[in-house]
Amino acid sequence: MWARSVHDDCIFSEVDWWGRHKDCRSGRKLGRVRDCVWDPPPTGWLKFNVAGVVVEEVVGCGEVLRDEKGVVSALFSGKCGACGVEQVVVMTIKVATEIFIDLMWKVNVPLIVEFELSSVSDWLKY
């Protein structure tokens, strides 16, 4: 598992991030291609995009923290000790929160955490 802070002069655009369309797929066995669009946060906010993946018995997670211009402040990726996709997404949200607190403890910046799993979203509403 790794995490690192990225220098302010390292700017990724959406084209850089999703440069190879074949790497952005959902349901590879079925050949379905998923549209990948990153929506920036409001000006003055930061946004963590988090993902959890379970393939057979291997569980992994990843995150990227960006501002409204797409400037990356932190990256995170690694294997997770979770037993299902819902649990790995919840663990990834927890790690994102911890990284954000560690990086931004001196400033008051609002944060959006974005993920694509409606069951976890429903859990967090209650």
PDB file of C-alpha atoms in Angstrom:
ATOM      1  CA  MET A   1       0.000   0.000   0.000  1.00  0.00           C
ATOM      2  CA  TRP A   2       1.332   3.454  -0.779  1.00  0.00           C
ATOM      3  CA  ALA A   3       0.318   7.051  -0.493  1.00  0.00           C
ATOM      4  CA  ARG A   4       2.168  10.193  -1.398  1.00  0.00           C
ATOM      5  CA  SER A   5       1.704  13.899  -1.675  1.00  0.00           C
ATOM      6  CA  VAL A   6       2.266  15.363  -5.101  1.00  0.00           C
ATOM      7  CA  HIS A   7       3.988  18.681  -5.793  1.00  0.00           C
ATOM      8  CA  ASP A   8       1.775  21.604  -6.785  1.00  0.00           C
ATOM      9  CA  ASP A   9       3.444  21.871 -10.184  1.00  0.00           C
ATOM     10  CA  CYS A  10       2.296  18.379 -11.162  1.00  0.00           C
ATOM     11  CA  ILE A  11      -0.980  19.002 -12.990  1.00  0.00           C
ATOM     12  CA  PHE A  12      -3.027  16.215 -14.538  1.00  0.00           C
ATOM     13  CA  SER A  13      -5.782  16.991 -16.967  1.00  0.00           C
ATOM     14  CA  GLU A  14      -8.653  14.628 -17.638  1.00  0.00           C
ATOM     15  CA  VAL A  15      -6.933  13.639 -20.885  1.00  0.00           C
ATOM     16  CA  ASP A  16      -3.805  12.646 -18.930  1.00  0.00           C
ATOM     17  CA  TRP A  17      -5.791  10.679 -16.373  1.00  0.00           C
ATOM     18  CA  TRP A  18      -7.967   8.746 -18.823  1.00  0.00           C
ATOM     19  CA  GLY A  19      -5.494   8.849 -21.710  1.00  0.00           C
ATOM     20  CA  ARG A  20      -6.039   5.273 -22.802  1.00  0.00           C
ATOM     21  CA  HIS A  21      -9.716   4.496 -23.179  1.00  0.00           C
ATOM     22  CA  LYS A  22      -9.149   0.718 -23.049  1.00  0.00           C
ATOM     23  CA  ASP A  23      -7.919   1.070 -19.448  1.00  0.00           C
ATOM     24  CA  CYS A  24     -11.237   2.560 -18.384  1.00  0.00           C
ATOM     25  CA  ARG A  25     -13.629  -0.340 -18.628  1.00  0.00           C
ATOM     26  CA  SER A  26     -16.426  -1.900 -16.682  1.00  0.00           C
ATOM     27  CA  GLY A  27     -17.357  -5.514 -17.268  1.00  0.00           C
ATOM     28  CA  ARG A  28     -14.323  -6.427 -19.381  1.00  0.00           C
ATOM     29  CA  LYS A  29     -15.614  -9.954 -20.000  1.00  0.00           C
ATOM     30  CA  LEU A  30     -18.793  -8.567 -21.533  1.00  0.00           C
ATOM     31  CA  GLY A  31     -16.914  -5.975 -23.576  1.00  0.00           C
ATOM     32  CA  ARG A  32     -18.885  -3.033 -22.190  1.00  0.00           C
ATOM     33  CA  VAL A  33     -17.007   0.251 -22.113  1.00  0.00           C
ATOM     34  CA  ARG A  34     -17.853   2.739 -19.415  1.00  0.00           C
ATOM     35  CA  ASP A  35     -17.696   6.479 -19.943  1.00  0.00           C
ATOM     36  CA  CYS A  36     -15.143   8.097 -17.653  1.00  0.00           C
ATOM     37  CA  VAL A  37     -15.797  11.724 -16.897  1.00  0.00           C
ATOM     38  CA  TRP A  38     -14.314  13.586 -13.972  1.00  0.00           C
ATOM     39  CA  ASP A  39     -16.426  16.410 -12.621  1.00  0.00           C
ATOM     40  CA  PRO A  40     -14.325  18.985 -10.758  1.00  0.00           C
ATOM     41  CA  PRO A  41     -15.337  20.157  -7.298  1.00  0.00           C
ATOM     42  CA  PRO A  42     -16.572  23.720  -6.747  1.00  0.00           C
ATOM     43  CA  THR A  43     -13.884  26.424  -6.616  1.00  0.00           C
ATOM     44  CA  GLY A  44     -12.075  26.333  -3.275  1.00  0.00           C
ATOM     45  CA  TRP A  45     -12.985  22.708  -2.583  1.00  0.00           C
ATOM     46  CA  LEU A  46     -11.012  19.465  -2.939  1.00  0.00           C
ATOM     47  CA  LYS A  47     -12.347  16.166  -4.213  1.00  0.00           C
ATOM     48  CA  PHE A  48     -11.270  12.613  -3.409  1.00  0.00           C
ATOM     49  CA  ASN A  49     -12.302  10.070  -6.015  1.00  0.00           C
ATOM     50  CA  VAL A  50     -12.146   6.644  -4.378  1.00  0.00           C
ATOM     51  CA  ALA A  51     -12.586   3.148  -5.771  1.00  0.00           C
ATOM     52  CA  GLY A  52     -12.627  -0.364  -4.424  1.00  0.00           C
ATOM     53  CA  VAL A  53     -12.194  -3.452  -6.577  1.00  0.00           C
ATOM     54  CA  VAL A  54     -12.645  -7.141  -5.856  1.00  0.00           C
ATOM     55  CA  VAL A  55     -11.373  -9.630  -8.449  1.00  0.00           C
ATOM     56  CA  GLU A  56     -11.732 -13.221  -7.315  1.00  0.00           C
ATOM     57  CA  GLU A  57     -10.063 -13.092  -3.870  1.00  0.00           C
ATOM     58  CA  VAL A  58      -7.843 -10.052  -4.467  1.00  0.00           C
ATOM     59  CA  VAL A  59      -9.158  -6.792  -3.005  1.00  0.00           C
ATOM     60  CA  GLY A  60      -7.667  -3.408  -3.868  1.00  0.00           C
ATOM     61  CA  CYS A  61      -8.433   0.261  -3.474  1.00  0.00           C
ATOM     62  CA  GLY A  62      -7.246   3.571  -4.822  1.00  0.00           C
ATOM     63  CA  GLU A  63      -7.828   7.284  -4.440  1.00  0.00           C
ATOM     64  CA  VAL A  64      -6.852  10.568  -6.017  1.00  0.00           C
ATOM     65  CA  LEU A  65      -7.253  14.001  -4.376  1.00  0.00           C
ATOM     66  CA  ARG A  66      -7.660  16.934  -6.806  1.00  0.00           C
ATOM     67  CA  ASP A  67      -8.759  20.552  -6.838  1.00  0.00           C
ATOM     68  CA  GLU A  68     -11.115  22.238  -9.322  1.00  0.00           C
ATOM     69  CA  LYS A  69      -8.291  22.566 -11.884  1.00  0.00           C
ATOM     70  CA  GLY A  70      -7.387  18.886 -11.686  1.00  0.00           C
ATOM     71  CA  VAL A  71      -4.195  19.502  -9.698  1.00  0.00           C
ATOM     72  CA  VAL A  72      -3.376  16.286  -7.842  1.00  0.00           C
ATOM     73  CA  SER A  73      -2.495  16.709  -4.161  1.00  0.00           C
ATOM     74  CA  ALA A  74      -2.357  13.043  -3.129  1.00  0.00           C
ATOM     75  CA  LEU A  75      -2.506   9.560  -4.623  1.00  0.00           C
ATOM     76  CA  PHE A  76      -3.171   6.297  -2.840  1.00  0.00           C
ATOM     77  CA  SER A  77      -3.290   2.684  -3.990  1.00  0.00           C
ATOM     78  CA  GLY A  78      -2.967  -0.719  -2.425  1.00  0.00           C
ATOM     79  CA  LYS A  79      -4.416  -4.045  -1.388  1.00  0.00           C
ATOM     80  CA  CYS A  80      -7.076  -4.009   1.305  1.00  0.00           C
ATOM     81  CA  GLY A  81      -7.983  -6.539   3.958  1.00  0.00           C
ATOM     82  CA  ALA A  82     -11.677  -6.413   3.138  1.00  0.00           C
ATOM     83  CA  CYS A  83     -14.039  -9.232   2.278  1.00  0.00           C
ATOM     84  CA  GLY A  84     -16.345  -7.503  -0.189  1.00  0.00           C
ATOM     85  CA  VAL A  85     -16.637  -4.491  -2.455  1.00  0.00           C
ATOM     86  CA  GLU A  86     -18.847  -2.579   0.008  1.00  0.00           C
ATOM     87  CA  GLN A  87     -16.350  -3.063   2.828  1.00  0.00           C
ATOM     88  CA  VAL A  88     -13.394  -2.038   0.652  1.00  0.00           C
ATOM     89  CA  VAL A  89     -15.172   1.170  -0.415  1.00  0.00           C
ATOM     90  CA  VAL A  90     -15.934   2.042   3.224  1.00  0.00           C
ATOM     91  CA  MET A  91     -12.300   1.341   4.182  1.00  0.00           C
ATOM     92  CA  THR A  92     -11.110   3.482   1.266  1.00  0.00           C
ATOM     93  CA  ILE A  93     -13.336   6.371   2.371  1.00  0.00           C
ATOM     94  CA  LYS A  94     -11.815   6.061   5.865  1.00  0.00           C
ATOM     95  CA  VAL A  95      -8.269   6.169   4.449  1.00  0.00           C
ATOM     96  CA  ALA A  96      -9.191   9.157   2.249  1.00  0.00           C
ATOM     97  CA  THR A  97     -10.469  11.012   5.302  1.00  0.00           C
ATOM     98  CA  GLU A  98      -7.289  10.235   7.253  1.00  0.00           C
ATOM     99  CA  ILE A  99      -5.037  11.356   4.382  1.00  0.00           C
ATOM    100  CA  PHE A 100      -7.062  14.554   3.939  1.00  0.00           C
ATOM    101  CA  ILE A 101      -6.811  15.375   7.655  1.00  0.00           C
ATOM    102  CA  ASP A 102      -3.039  14.725   7.627  1.00  0.00           C
ATOM    103  CA  LEU A 103      -2.458  16.863   4.515  1.00  0.00           C
ATOM    104  CA  MET A 104      -4.864  19.694   5.227  1.00  0.00           C
ATOM    105  CA  TRP A 105      -4.721  20.094   9.001  1.00  0.00           C
ATOM    106  CA  LYS A 106      -3.545  23.724   8.733  1.00  0.00           C
ATOM    107  CA  VAL A 107      -6.197  24.906   6.282  1.00  0.00           C
ATOM    108  CA  ASN A 108      -9.970  24.882   6.278  1.00  0.00           C
ATOM    109  CA  VAL A 109     -10.898  23.423   2.872  1.00  0.00           C
ATOM    110  CA  PRO A 110     -14.198  21.639   2.170  1.00  0.00           C
ATOM    111  CA  LEU A 111     -13.920  18.085   0.842  1.00  0.00           C
ATOM    112  CA  ILE A 112     -16.049  15.954  -1.472  1.00  0.00           C
ATOM    113  CA  VAL A 113     -15.540  12.180  -1.440  1.00  0.00           C
ATOM    114  CA  GLU A 114     -16.897  10.587  -4.608  1.00  0.00           C
ATOM    115  CA  PHE A 115     -17.461   6.898  -5.205  1.00  0.00           C
ATOM    116  CA  GLU A 116     -19.801   4.794  -7.306  1.00  0.00           C
ATOM    117  CA  LEU A 117     -21.552   2.300  -5.076  1.00  0.00           C
ATOM    118  CA  SER A 118     -25.143   3.097  -4.236  1.00  0.00           C
ATOM    119  CA  SER A 119     -25.342   0.613  -1.347  1.00  0.00           C
ATOM    120  CA  VAL A 120     -22.526   2.415   0.515  1.00  0.00           C
ATOM    121  CA  SER A 121     -24.102   5.770  -0.314  1.00  0.00           C
ATOM    122  CA  ASP A 122     -27.378   4.542   1.179  1.00  0.00           C
ATOM    123  CA  TRP A 123     -25.561   3.377   4.341  1.00  0.00           C
ATOM    124  CA  LEU A 124     -23.895   6.762   4.786  1.00  0.00           C
ATOM    125  CA  LYS A 125     -27.232   8.591   4.586  1.00  0.00           C
ATOM    126  CA  TYR A 126     -28.363   7.050   7.880  1.00  0.00           C
TER     127      TYR A 126
END
